[in-house]
CSV table of C-alpha atoms and ligand atoms in Angstrom, one decimal:
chain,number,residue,atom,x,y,z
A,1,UNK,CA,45.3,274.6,-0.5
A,2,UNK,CA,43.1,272.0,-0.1
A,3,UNK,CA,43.4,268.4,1.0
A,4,UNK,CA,42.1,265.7,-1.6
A,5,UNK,CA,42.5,262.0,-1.1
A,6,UNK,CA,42.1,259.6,-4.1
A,7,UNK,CA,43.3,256.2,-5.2
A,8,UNK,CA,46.2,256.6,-7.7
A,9,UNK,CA,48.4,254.0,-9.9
A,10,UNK,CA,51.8,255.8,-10.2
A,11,UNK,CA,53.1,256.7,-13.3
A,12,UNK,CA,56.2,258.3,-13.0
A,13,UNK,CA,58.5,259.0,-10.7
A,14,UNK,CA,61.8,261.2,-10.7
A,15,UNK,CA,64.1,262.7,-8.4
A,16,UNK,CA,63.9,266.1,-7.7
A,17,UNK,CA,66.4,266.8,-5.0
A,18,UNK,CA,68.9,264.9,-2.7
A,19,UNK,CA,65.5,263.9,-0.5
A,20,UNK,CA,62.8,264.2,-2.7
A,21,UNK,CA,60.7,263.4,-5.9
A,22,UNK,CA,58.1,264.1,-8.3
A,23,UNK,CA,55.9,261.5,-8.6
A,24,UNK,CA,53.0,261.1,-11.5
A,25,UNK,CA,50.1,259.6,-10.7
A,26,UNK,CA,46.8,259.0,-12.6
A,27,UNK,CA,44.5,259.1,-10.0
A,28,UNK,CA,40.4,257.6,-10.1
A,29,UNK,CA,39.1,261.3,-9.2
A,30,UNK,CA,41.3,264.1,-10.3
A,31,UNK,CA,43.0,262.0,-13.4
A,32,UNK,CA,46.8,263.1,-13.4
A,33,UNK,CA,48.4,264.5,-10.8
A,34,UNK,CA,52.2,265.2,-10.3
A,35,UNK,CA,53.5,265.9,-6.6
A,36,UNK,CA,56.2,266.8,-4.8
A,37,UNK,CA,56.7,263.8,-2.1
A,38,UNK,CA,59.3,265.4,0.1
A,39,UNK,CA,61.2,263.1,2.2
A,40,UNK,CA,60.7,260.5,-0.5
A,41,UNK,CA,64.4,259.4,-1.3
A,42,UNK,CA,65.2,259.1,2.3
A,43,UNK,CA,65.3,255.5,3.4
A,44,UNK,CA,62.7,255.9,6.1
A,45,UNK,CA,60.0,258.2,4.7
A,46,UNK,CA,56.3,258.9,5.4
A,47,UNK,CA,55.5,257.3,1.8
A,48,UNK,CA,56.8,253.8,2.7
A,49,UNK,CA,57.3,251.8,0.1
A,50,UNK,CA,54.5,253.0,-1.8
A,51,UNK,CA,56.1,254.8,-4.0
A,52,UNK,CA,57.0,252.6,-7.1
A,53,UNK,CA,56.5,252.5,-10.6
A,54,UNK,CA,53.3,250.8,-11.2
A,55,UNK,CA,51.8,250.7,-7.6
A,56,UNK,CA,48.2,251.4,-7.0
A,57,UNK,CA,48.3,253.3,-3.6
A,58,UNK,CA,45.8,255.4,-1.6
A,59,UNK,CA,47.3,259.2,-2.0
A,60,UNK,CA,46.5,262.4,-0.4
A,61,UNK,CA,48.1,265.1,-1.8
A,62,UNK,CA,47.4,269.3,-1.2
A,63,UNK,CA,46.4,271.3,-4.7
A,64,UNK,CA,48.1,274.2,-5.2
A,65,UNK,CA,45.7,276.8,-6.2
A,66,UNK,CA,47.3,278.7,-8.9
A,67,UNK,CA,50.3,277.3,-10.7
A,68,UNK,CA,53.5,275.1,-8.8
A,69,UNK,CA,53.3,271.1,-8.1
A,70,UNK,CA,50.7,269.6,-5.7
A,71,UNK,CA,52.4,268.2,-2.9
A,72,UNK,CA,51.7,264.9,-1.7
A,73,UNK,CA,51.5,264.5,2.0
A,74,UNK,CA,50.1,260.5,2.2
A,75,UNK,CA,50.7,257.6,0.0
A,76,UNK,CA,49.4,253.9,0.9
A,77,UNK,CA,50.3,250.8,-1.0
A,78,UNK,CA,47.1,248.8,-2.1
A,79,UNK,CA,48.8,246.8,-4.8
A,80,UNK,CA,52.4,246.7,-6.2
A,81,UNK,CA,52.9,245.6,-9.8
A,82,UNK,CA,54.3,241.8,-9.7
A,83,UNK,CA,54.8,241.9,-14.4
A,84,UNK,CA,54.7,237.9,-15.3
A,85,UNK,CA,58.4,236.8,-14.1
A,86,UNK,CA,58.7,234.6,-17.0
A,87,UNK,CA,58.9,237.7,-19.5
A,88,UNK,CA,60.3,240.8,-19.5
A,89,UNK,CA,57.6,241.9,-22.4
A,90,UNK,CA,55.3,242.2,-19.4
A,91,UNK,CA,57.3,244.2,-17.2
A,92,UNK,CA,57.7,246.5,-20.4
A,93,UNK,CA,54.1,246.6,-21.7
A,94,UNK,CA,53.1,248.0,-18.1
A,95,UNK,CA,56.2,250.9,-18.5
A,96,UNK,CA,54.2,251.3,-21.7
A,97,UNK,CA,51.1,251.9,-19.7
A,98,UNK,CA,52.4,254.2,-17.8
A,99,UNK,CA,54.5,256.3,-20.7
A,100,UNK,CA,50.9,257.0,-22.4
A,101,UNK,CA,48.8,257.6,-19.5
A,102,UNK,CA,51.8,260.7,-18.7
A,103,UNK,CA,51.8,261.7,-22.5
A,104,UNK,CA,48.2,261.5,-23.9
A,105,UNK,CA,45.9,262.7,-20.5
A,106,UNK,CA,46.4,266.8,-19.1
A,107,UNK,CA,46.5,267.5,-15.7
A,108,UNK,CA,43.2,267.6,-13.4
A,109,UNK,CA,40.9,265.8,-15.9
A,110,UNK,CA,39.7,263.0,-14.4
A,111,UNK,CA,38.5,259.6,-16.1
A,112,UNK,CA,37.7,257.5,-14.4
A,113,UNK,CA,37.1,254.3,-16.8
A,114,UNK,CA,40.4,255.2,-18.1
A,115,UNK,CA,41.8,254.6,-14.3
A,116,UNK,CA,39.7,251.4,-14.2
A,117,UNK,CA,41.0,250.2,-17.5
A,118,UNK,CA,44.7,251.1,-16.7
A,119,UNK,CA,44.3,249.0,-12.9
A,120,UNK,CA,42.8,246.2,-15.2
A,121,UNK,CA,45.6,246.3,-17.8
A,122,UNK,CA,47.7,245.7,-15.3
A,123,UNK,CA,46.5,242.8,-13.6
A,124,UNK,CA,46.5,241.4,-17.2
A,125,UNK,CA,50.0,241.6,-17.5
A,126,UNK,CA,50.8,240.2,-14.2
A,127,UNK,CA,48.9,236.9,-15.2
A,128,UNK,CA,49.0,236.6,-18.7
A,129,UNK,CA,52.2,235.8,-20.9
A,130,UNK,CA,50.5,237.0,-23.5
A,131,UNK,CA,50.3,241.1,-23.3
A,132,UNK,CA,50.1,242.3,-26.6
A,133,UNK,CA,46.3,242.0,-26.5
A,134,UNK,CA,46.0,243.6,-23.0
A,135,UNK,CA,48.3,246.4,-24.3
A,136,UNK,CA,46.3,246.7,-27.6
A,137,UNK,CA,42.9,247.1,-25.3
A,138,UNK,CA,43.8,249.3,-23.0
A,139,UNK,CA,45.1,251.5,-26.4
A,140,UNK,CA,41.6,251.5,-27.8
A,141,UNK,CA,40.1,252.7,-24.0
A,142,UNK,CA,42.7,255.5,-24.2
A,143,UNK,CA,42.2,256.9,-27.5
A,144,UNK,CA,38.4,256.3,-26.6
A,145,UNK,CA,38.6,258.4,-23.4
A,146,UNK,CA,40.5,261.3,-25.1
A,147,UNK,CA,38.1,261.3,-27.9
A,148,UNK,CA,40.6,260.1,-30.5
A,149,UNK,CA,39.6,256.9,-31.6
A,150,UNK,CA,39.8,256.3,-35.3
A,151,UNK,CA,36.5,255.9,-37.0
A,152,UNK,CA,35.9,252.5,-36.8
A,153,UNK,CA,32.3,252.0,-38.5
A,154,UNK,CA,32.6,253.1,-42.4
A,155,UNK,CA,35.2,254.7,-44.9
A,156,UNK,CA,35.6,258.5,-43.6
A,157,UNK,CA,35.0,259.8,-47.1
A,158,UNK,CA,31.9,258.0,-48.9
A,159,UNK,CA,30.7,256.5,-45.5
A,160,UNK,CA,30.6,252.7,-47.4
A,161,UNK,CA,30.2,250.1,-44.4
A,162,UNK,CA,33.8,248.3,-43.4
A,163,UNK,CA,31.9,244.8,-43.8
A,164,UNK,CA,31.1,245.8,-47.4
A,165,UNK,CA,35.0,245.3,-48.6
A,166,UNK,CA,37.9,243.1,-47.6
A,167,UNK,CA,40.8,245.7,-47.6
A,168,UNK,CA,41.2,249.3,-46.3
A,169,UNK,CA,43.5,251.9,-46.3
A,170,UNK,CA,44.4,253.9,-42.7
A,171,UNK,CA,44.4,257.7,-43.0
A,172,UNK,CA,46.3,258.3,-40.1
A,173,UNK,CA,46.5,262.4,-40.2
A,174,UNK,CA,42.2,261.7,-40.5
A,175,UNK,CA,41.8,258.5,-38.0
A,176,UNK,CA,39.8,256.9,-40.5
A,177,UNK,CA,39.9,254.0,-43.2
A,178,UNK,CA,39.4,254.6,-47.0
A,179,UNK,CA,37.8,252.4,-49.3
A,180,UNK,CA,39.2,251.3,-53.3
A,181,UNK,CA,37.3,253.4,-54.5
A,182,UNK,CA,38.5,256.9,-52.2
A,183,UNK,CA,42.0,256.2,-51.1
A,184,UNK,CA,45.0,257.6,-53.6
A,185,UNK,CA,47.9,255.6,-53.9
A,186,UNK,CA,49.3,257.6,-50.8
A,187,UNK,CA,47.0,255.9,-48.4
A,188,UNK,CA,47.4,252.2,-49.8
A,189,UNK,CA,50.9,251.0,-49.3
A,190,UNK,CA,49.8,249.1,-46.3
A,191,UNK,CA,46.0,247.7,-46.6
A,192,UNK,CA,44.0,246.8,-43.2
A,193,UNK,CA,41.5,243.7,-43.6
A,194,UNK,CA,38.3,244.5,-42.6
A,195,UNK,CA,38.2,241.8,-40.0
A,196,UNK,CA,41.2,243.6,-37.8
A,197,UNK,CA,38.9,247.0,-38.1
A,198,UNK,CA,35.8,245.4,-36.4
A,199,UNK,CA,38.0,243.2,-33.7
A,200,UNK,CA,39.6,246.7,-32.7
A,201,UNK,CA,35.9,248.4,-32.9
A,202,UNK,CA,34.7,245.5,-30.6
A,203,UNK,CA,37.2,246.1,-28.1
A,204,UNK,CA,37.0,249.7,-27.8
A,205,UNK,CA,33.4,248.8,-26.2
A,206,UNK,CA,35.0,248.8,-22.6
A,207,UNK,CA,37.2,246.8,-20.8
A,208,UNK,CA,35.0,244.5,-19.7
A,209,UNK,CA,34.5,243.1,-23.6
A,210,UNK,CA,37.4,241.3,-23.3
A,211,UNK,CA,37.0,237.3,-23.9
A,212,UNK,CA,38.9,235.1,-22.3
A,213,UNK,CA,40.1,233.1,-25.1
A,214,UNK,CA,40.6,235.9,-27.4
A,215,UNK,CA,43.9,235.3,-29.6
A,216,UNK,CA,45.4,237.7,-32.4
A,217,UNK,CA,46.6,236.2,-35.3
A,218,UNK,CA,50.0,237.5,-36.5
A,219,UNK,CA,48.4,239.3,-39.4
A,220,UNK,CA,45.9,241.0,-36.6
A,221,UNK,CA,48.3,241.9,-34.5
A,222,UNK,CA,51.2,243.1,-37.7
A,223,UNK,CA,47.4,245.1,-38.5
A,224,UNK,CA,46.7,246.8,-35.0
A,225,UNK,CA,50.2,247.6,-34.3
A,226,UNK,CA,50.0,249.6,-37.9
A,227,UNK,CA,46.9,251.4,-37.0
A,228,UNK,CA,47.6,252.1,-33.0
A,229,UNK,CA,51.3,252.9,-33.1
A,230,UNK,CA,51.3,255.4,-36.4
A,231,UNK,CA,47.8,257.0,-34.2
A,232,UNK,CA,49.5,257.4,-31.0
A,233,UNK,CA,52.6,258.8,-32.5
A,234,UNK,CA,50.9,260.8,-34.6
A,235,UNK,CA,48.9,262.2,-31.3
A,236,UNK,CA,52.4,262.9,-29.5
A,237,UNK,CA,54.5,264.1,-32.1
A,238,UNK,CA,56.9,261.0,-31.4
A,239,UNK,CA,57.3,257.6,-31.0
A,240,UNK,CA,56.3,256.2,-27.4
A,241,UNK,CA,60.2,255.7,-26.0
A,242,UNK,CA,59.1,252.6,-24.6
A,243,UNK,CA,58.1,251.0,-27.7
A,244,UNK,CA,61.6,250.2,-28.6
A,245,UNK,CA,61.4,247.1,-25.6
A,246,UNK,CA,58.4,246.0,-26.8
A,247,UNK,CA,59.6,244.1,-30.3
A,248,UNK,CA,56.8,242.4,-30.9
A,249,UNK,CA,54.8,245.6,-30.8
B,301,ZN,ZN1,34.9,255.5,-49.7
């Protein structure tokens, strides 16, 4: 076993017996990592109060070398998540963070833009009231990082540019957009404006690209939801749980 030490925002945590827990984190160098924190549940433990939903914390945790949990041995707050008190949509949108960070990354893959974007997303939603466009971002950097983001450029089966046509249809077993001329009726009951395709290609640039005074209109955001939420689900096999909170998503 080796020791590794890493900055982590944790994910998930659950109880594993009367003392102690797994705990999920995604972490900057090794990407997920789930750990036995023994000790954990006990009022007075070695982990503090680190060990919340949300925290970013400094983590050293011994790898296993063939099969079993890690076990984490050292867990240091930096920053605990404070969501907007004003809304509970905030508070959720971060759970929502966390549910597709444990779903859509493996094990021991590290990312480490993804862990940037997934700090970043979470300031956002401590300061703004408005999370729907942090949550949507921080979608388009996942899908990004696991190499599933939907073609964003041109129809996906005659390659015609997005800017040459007002309304698309979303292939969502394909990740891609059809044009009038390729879609069968199948693919057109709900029709994307072109507009919402290159906002969400713009975004998916980094984290950084994010303008300050950026707002969604309700048809972008009825748009996005359409495209991200039947993707994502379509990449698990279910709907996100925590989706059903988030109503306006
Ligand atoms: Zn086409």
């Amino acid at each position: 076993m080796s020791a590794e030490k890493c900055d982590a925002l944790i994910i998930r945590l659950t109880d594993f017996s009367e003392t102690s827990k797994v705990v999920t984190c995604f972490t900057r160098e090794w990407g997920k990592v789930s750990a036995l924190a023994k000790g954990a549940r006990r009022l007075r433990s070695a982990f503090e109060a680190a060990l919340d939903l949300l925290s970013v914390c400094k983590i050293v945790f011994l790898r296993k070398s063939s099969g079993g949990l890690d076990l984490l041995t050292e867990a240091q707050l930096t920053t605990r998540f404070q969501p907007n008190g004003q809304d509970l949509g905030s508070f959720y949108a971060g759970c929502y963070v966390a549910e597709l960070l444990s779903s859509l990354t493996i094990e021991h893959d590290p990312h480490q833009e993804l862990f940037e974007a997934a700090v970043t997303t979470i300031r956002r939603l401590e300061q703004s009231r408005d999370y729907k466009i942090a949550v949507t971002h921080f979608e388009l950097i996942l899908l990004k990082e696991i190499g599933q983001l939907p073609v964003f450029e041109c129809c996906i089966h005659c390659q015609k540019p997005i800017e040459h046509e007002q309304l698309w249809a979303y292939w969502i077993g394909q990740s891609g957009f059809l044009c009038s001329a390729c879609r069968h009726e199948e693919h057109a009951r709900v029709l994307i404006h072109a507009t919402t395709i290159q906002l969400l290609h713009e975004l998916s640039h980094g984290i950084d690209v994010l303008p300050d005074d950026l707002t969604l209109t309700p048809q972008q955001v009825k748009e996005s939801r359409h495209i991200l939420t039947s993707t994502i689900t379509h990449i698990i096999g279910r709907r996100p749980k925590v989706l059903s909170y988030l109503s306006s998503l």
